[in-house]
mmCIF file of N, CA and C in Angstrom:
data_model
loop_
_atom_site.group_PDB
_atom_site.id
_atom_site.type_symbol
_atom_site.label_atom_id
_atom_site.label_comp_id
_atom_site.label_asym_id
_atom_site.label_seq_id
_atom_site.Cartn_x
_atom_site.Cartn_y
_atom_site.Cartn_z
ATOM 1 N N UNK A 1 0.856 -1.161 0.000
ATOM 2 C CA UNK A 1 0.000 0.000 0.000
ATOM 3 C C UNK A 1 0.911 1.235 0.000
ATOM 4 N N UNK A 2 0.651 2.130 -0.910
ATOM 5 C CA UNK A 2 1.305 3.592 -1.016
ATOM 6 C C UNK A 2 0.947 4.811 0.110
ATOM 7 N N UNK A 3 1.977 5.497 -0.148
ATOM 8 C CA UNK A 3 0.814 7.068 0.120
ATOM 9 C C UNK A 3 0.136 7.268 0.211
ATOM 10 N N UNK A 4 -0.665 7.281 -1.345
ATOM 11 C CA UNK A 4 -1.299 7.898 -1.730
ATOM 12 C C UNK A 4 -2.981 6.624 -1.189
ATOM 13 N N UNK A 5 -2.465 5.759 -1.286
ATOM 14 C CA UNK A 5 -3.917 4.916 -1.062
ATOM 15 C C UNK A 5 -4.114 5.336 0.545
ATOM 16 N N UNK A 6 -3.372 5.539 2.008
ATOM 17 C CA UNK A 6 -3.554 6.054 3.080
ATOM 18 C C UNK A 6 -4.012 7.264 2.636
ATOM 19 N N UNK A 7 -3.592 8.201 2.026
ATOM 20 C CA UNK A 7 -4.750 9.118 2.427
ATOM 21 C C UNK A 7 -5.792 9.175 1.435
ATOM 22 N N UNK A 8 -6.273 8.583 0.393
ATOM 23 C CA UNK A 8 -7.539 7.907 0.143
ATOM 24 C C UNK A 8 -8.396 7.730 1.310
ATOM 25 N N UNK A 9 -7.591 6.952 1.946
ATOM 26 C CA UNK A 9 -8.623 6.035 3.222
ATOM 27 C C UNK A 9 -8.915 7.263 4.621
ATOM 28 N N UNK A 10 -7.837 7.858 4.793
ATOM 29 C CA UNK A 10 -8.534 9.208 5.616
ATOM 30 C C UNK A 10 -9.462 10.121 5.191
ATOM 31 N N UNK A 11 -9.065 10.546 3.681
ATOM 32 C CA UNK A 11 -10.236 11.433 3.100
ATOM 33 C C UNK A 11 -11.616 10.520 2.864
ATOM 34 N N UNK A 12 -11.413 9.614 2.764
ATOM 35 C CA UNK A 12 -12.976 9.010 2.617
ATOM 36 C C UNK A 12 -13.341 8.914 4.179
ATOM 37 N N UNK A 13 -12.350 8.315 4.674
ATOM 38 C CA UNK A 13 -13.319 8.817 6.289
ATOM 39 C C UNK A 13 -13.630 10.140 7.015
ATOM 40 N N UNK A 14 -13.186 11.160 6.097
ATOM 41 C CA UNK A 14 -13.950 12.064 6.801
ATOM 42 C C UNK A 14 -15.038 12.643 6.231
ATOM 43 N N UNK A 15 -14.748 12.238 4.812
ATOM 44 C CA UNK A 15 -16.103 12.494 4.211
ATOM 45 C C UNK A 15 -17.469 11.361 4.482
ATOM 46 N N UNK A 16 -17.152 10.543 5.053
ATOM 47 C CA UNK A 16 -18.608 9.997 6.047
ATOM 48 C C UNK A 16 -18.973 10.860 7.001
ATOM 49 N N UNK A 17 -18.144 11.577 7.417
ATOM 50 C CA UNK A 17 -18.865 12.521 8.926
ATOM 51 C C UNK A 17 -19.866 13.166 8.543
ATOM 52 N N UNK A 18 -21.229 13.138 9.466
ATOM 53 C CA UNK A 18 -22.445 13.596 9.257
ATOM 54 C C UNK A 18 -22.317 15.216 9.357
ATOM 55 N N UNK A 19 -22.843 15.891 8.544
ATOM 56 C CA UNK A 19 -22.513 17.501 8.999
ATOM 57 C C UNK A 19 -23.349 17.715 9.927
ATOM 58 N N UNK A 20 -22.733 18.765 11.125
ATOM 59 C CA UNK A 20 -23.227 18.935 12.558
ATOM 60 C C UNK A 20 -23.918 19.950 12.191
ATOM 61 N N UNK A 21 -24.295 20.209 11.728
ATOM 62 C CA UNK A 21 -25.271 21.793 11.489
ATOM 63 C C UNK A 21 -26.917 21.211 11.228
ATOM 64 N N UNK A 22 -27.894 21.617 11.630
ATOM 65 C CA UNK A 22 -29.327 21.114 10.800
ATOM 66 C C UNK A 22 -29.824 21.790 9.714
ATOM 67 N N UNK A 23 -28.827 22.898 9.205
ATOM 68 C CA UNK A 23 -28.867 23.916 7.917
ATOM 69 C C UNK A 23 -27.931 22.756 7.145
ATOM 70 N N UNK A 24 -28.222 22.736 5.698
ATOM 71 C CA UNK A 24 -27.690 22.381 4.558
ATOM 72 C C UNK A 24 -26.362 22.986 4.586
ATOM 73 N N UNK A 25 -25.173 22.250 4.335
ATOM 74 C CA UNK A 25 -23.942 22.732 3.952
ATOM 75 C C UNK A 25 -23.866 24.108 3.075
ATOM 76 N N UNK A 26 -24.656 24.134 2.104
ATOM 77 C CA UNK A 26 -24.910 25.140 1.025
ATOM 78 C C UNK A 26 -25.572 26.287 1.513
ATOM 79 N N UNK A 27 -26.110 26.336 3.066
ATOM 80 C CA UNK A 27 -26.947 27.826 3.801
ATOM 81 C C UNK A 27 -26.036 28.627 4.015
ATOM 82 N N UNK A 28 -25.934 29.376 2.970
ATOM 83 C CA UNK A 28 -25.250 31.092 3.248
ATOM 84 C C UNK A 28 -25.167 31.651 4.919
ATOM 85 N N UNK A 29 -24.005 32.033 4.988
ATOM 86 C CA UNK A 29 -23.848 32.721 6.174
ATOM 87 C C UNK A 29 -22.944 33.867 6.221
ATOM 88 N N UNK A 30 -22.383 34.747 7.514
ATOM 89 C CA UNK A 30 -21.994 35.935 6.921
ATOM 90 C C UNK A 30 -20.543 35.448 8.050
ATOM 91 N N UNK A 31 -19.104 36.112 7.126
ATOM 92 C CA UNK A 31 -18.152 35.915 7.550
ATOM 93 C C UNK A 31 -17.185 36.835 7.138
ATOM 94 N N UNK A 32 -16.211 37.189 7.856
ATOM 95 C CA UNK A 32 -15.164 38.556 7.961
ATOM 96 C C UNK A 32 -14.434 38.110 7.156
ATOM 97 N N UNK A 33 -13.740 39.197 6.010
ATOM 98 C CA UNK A 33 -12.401 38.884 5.306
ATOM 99 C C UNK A 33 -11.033 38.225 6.010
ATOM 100 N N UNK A 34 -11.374 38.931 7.437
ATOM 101 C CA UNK A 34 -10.226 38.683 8.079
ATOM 102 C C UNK A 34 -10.177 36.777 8.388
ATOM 103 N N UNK A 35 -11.196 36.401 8.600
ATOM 104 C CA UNK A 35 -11.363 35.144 8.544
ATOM 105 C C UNK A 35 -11.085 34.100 7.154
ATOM 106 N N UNK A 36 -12.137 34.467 6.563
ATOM 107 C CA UNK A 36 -11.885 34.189 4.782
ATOM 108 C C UNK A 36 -10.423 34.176 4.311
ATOM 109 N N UNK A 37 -9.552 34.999 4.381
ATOM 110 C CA UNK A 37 -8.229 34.958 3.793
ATOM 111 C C UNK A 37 -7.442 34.430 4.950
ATOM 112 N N UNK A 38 -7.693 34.160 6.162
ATOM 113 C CA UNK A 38 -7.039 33.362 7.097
ATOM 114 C C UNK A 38 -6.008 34.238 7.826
ATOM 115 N N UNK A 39 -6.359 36.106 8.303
ATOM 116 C CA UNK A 39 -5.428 36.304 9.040
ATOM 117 C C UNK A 39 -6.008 36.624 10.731
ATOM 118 N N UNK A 40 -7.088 36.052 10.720
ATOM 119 C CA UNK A 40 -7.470 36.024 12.100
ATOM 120 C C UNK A 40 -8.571 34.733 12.401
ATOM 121 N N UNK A 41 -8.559 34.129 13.544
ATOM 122 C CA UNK A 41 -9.268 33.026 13.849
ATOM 123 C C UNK A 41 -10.975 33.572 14.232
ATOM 124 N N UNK A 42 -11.669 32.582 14.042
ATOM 125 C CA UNK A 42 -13.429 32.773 14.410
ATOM 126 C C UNK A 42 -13.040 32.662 16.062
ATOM 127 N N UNK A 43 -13.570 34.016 16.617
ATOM 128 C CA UNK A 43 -13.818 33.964 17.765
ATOM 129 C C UNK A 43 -15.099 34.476 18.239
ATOM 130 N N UNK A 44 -16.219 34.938 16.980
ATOM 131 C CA UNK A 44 -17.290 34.958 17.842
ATOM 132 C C UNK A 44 -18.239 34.203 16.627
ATOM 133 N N UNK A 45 -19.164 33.510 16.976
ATOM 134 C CA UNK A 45 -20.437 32.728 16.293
ATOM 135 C C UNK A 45 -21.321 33.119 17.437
ATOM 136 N N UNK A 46 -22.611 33.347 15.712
ATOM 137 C CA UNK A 46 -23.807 33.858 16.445
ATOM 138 C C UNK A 46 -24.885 32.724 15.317
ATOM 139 N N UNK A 47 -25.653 32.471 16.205
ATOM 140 C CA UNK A 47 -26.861 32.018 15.567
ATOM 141 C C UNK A 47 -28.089 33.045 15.934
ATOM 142 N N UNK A 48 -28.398 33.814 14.857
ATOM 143 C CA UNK A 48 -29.331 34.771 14.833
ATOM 144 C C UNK A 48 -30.948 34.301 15.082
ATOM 145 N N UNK A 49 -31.616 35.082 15.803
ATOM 146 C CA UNK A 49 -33.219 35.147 15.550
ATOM 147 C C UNK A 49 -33.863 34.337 14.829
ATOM 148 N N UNK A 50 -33.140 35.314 13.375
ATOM 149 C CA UNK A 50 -33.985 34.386 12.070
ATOM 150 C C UNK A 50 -33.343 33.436 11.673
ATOM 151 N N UNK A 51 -32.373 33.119 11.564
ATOM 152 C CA UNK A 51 -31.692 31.597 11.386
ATOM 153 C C UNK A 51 -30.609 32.025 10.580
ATOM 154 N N UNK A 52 -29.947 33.180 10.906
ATOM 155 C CA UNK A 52 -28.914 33.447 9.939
ATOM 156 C C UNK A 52 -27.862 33.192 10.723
ATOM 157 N N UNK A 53 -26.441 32.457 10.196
ATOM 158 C CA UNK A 53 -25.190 31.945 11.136
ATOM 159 C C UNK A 53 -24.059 33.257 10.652
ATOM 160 N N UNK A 54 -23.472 33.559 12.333
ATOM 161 C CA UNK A 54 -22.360 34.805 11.673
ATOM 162 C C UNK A 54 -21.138 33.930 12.318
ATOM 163 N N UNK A 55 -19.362 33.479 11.469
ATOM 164 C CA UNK A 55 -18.663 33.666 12.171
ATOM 165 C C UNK A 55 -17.537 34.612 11.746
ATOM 166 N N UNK A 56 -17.046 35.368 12.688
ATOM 167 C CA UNK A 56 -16.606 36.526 13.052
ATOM 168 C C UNK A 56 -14.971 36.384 13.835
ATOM 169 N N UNK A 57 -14.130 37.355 12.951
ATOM 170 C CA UNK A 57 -12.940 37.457 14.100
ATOM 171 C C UNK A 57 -13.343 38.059 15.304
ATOM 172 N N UNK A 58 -14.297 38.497 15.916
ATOM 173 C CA UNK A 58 -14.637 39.329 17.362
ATOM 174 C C UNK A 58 -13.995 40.710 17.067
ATOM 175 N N UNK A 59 -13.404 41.167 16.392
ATOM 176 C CA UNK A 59 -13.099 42.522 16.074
ATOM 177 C C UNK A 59 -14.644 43.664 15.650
ATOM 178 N N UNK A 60 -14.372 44.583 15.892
ATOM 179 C CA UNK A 60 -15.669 45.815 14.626
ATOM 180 C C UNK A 60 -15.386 45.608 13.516
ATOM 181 N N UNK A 61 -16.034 45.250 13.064
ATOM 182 C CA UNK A 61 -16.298 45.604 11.505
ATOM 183 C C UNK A 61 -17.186 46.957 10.730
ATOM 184 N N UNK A 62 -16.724 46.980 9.789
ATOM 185 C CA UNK A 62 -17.640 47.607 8.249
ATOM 186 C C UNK A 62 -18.255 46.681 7.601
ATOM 187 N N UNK A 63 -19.747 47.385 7.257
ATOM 188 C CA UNK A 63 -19.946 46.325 6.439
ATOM 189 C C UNK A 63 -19.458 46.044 5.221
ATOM 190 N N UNK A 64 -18.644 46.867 4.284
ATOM 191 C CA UNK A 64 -17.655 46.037 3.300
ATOM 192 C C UNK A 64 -16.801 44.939 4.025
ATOM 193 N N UNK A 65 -16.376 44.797 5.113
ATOM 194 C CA UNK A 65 -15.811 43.661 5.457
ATOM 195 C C UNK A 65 -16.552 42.530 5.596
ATOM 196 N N UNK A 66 -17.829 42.231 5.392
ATOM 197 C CA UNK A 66 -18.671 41.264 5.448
ATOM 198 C C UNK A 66 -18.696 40.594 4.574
ATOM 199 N N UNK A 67 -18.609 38.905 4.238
ATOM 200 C CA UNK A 67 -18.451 38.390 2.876
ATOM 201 C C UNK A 67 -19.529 36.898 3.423
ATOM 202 N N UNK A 68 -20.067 36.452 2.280
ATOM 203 C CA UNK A 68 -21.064 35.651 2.259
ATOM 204 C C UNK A 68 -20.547 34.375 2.072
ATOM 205 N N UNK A 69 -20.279 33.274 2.808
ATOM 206 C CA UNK A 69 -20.206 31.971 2.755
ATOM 207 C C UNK A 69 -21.155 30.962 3.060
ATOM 208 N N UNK A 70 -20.912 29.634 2.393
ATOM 209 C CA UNK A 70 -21.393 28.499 2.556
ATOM 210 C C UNK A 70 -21.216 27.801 4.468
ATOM 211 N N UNK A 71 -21.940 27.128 4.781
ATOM 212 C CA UNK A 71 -21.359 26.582 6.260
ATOM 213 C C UNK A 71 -20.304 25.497 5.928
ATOM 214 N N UNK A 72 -20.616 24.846 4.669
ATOM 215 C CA UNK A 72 -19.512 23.695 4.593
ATOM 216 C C UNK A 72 -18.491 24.244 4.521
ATOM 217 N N UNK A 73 -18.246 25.865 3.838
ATOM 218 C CA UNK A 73 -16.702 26.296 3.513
ATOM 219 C C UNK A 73 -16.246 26.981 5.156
ATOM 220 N N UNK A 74 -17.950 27.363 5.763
ATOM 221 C CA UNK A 74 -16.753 27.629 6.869
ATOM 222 C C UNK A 74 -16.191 26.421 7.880
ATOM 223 N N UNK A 75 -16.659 25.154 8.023
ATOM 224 C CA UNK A 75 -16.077 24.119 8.459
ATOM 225 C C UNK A 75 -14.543 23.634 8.177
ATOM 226 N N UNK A 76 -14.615 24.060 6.533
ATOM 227 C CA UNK A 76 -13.396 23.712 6.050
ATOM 228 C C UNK A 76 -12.264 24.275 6.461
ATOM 229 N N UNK A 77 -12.488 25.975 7.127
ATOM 230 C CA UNK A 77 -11.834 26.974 7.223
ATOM 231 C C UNK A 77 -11.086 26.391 8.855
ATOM 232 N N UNK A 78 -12.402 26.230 9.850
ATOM 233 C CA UNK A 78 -12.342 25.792 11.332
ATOM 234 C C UNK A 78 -13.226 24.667 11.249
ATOM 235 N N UNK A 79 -12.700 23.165 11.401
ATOM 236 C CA UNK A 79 -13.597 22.056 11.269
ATOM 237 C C UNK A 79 -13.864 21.877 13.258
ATOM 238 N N UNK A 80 -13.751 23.005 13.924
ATOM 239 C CA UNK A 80 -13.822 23.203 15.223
ATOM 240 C C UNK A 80 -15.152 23.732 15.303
ATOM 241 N N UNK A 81 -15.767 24.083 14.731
ATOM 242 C CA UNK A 81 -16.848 25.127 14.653
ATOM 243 C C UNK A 81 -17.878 24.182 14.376
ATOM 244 N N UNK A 82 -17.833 22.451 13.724
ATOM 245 C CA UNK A 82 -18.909 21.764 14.309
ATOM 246 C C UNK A 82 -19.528 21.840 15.877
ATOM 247 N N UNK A 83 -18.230 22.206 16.635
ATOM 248 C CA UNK A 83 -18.683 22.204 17.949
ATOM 249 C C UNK A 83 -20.058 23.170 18.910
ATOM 250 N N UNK A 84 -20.159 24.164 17.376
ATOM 251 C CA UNK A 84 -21.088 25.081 18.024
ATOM 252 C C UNK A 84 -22.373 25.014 17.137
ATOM 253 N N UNK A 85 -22.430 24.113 16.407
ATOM 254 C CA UNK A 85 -23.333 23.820 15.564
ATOM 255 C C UNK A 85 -24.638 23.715 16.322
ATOM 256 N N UNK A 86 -24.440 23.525 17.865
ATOM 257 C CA UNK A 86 -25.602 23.353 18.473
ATOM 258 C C UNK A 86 -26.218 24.929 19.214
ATOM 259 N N UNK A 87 -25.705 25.895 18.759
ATOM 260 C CA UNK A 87 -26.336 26.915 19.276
ATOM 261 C C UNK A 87 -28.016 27.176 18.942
ATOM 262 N N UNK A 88 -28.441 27.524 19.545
ATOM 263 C CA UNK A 88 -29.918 27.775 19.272
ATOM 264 C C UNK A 88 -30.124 29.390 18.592
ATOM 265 N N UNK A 89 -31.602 29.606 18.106
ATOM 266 C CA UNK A 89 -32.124 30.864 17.230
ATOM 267 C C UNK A 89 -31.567 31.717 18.858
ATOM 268 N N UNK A 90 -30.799 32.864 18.267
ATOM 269 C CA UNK A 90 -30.407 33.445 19.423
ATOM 270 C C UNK A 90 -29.200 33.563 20.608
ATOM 271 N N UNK A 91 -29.068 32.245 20.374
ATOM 272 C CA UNK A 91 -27.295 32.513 20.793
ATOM 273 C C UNK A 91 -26.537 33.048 20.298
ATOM 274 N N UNK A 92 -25.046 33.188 21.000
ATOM 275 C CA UNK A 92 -23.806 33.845 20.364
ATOM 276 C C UNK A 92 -23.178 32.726 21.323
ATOM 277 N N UNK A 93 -21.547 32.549 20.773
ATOM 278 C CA UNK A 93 -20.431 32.240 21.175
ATOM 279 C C UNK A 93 -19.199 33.137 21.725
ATOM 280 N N UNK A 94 -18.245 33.251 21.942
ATOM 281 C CA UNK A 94 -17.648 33.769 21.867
ATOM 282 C C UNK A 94 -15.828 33.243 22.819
ATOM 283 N N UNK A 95 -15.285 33.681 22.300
ATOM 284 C CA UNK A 95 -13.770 32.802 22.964
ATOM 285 C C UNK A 95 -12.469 34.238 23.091
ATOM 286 N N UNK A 96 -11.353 33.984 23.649
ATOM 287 C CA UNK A 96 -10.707 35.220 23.988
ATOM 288 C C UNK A 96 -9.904 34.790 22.576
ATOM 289 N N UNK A 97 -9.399 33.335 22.668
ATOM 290 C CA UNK A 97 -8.169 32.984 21.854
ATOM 291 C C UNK A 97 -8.694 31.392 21.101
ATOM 292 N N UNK A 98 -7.972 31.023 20.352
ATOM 293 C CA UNK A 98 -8.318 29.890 20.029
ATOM 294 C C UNK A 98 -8.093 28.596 20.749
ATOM 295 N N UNK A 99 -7.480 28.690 21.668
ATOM 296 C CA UNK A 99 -7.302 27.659 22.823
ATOM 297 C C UNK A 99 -8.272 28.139 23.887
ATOM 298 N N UNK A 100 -9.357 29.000 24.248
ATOM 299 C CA UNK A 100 -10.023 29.181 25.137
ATOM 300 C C UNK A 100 -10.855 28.308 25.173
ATOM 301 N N UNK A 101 -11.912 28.375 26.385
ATOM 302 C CA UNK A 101 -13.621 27.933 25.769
ATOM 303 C C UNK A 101 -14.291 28.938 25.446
ATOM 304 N N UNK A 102 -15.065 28.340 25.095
ATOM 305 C CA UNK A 102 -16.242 29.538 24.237
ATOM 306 C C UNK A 102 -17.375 29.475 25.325
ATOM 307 N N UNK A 103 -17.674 30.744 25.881
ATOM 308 C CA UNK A 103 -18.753 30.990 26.368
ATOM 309 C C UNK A 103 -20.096 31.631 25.337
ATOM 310 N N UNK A 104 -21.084 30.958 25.470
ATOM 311 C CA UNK A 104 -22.529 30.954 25.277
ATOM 312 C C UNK A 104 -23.524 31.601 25.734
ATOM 313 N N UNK A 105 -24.252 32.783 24.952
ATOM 314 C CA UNK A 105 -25.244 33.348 26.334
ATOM 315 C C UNK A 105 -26.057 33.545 24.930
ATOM 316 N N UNK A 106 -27.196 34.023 25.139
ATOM 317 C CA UNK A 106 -28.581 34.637 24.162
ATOM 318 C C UNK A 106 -28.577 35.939 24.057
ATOM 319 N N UNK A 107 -28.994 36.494 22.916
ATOM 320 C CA UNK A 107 -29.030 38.306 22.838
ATOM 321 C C UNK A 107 -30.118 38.993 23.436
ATOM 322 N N UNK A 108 -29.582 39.832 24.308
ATOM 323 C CA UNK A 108 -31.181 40.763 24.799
ATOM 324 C C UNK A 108 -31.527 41.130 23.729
#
């Protein structure tokens, strides 16, 4: 067996993993450049009201810094962020660093 057939056999096992989200991989969500081009980590996720998913470097933004992704691409980005897949209409996340925990609360 080669290389190349081992990681065959990892990429097919991770492509069995069930996606943790109950939105379709393909549900648009809103995400920072700074994230997107990879010079800052997701430190805040929000699951909105209406069912819209934000993840966010925790910095202010503009809204030109706002860019529209898929949930599967943001998994791809942080495959850590299944972990919050369970937030409810109304939560937020939020973490200091990427080794923190993420504390959870609802929006007044």
């Amino acid at each position: 067996m080669g290389l190349l057939d081992k990681f065959k056999r990892v990429e097919k096992k991770a492509d069995n993993r069930k996606f943790p989200f109950e939105d379709s991989p393909d549900t648009a969500c809103i995400t920072c450049y700074h994230v997107l081009e990879g010079y800052k980590p997701i430190l805040y996720v929000s699951h909105d009201e209406d069912g819209y998913w934000q993840f966010l470097c925790g910095e202010n933004h503009k809204e030109e810094d706002a860019r529209v992704v898929s949930l599967g691409e943001i998994l791809s980005i942080d495959e850590s962020m299944r972990d919050l897949a369970v937030l409810d209409y109304g939560q937020y996340a939020t973490s200091e660093s990427v080794e923190g925990n993420w504390t959870v609360k609802y929006k007044n």
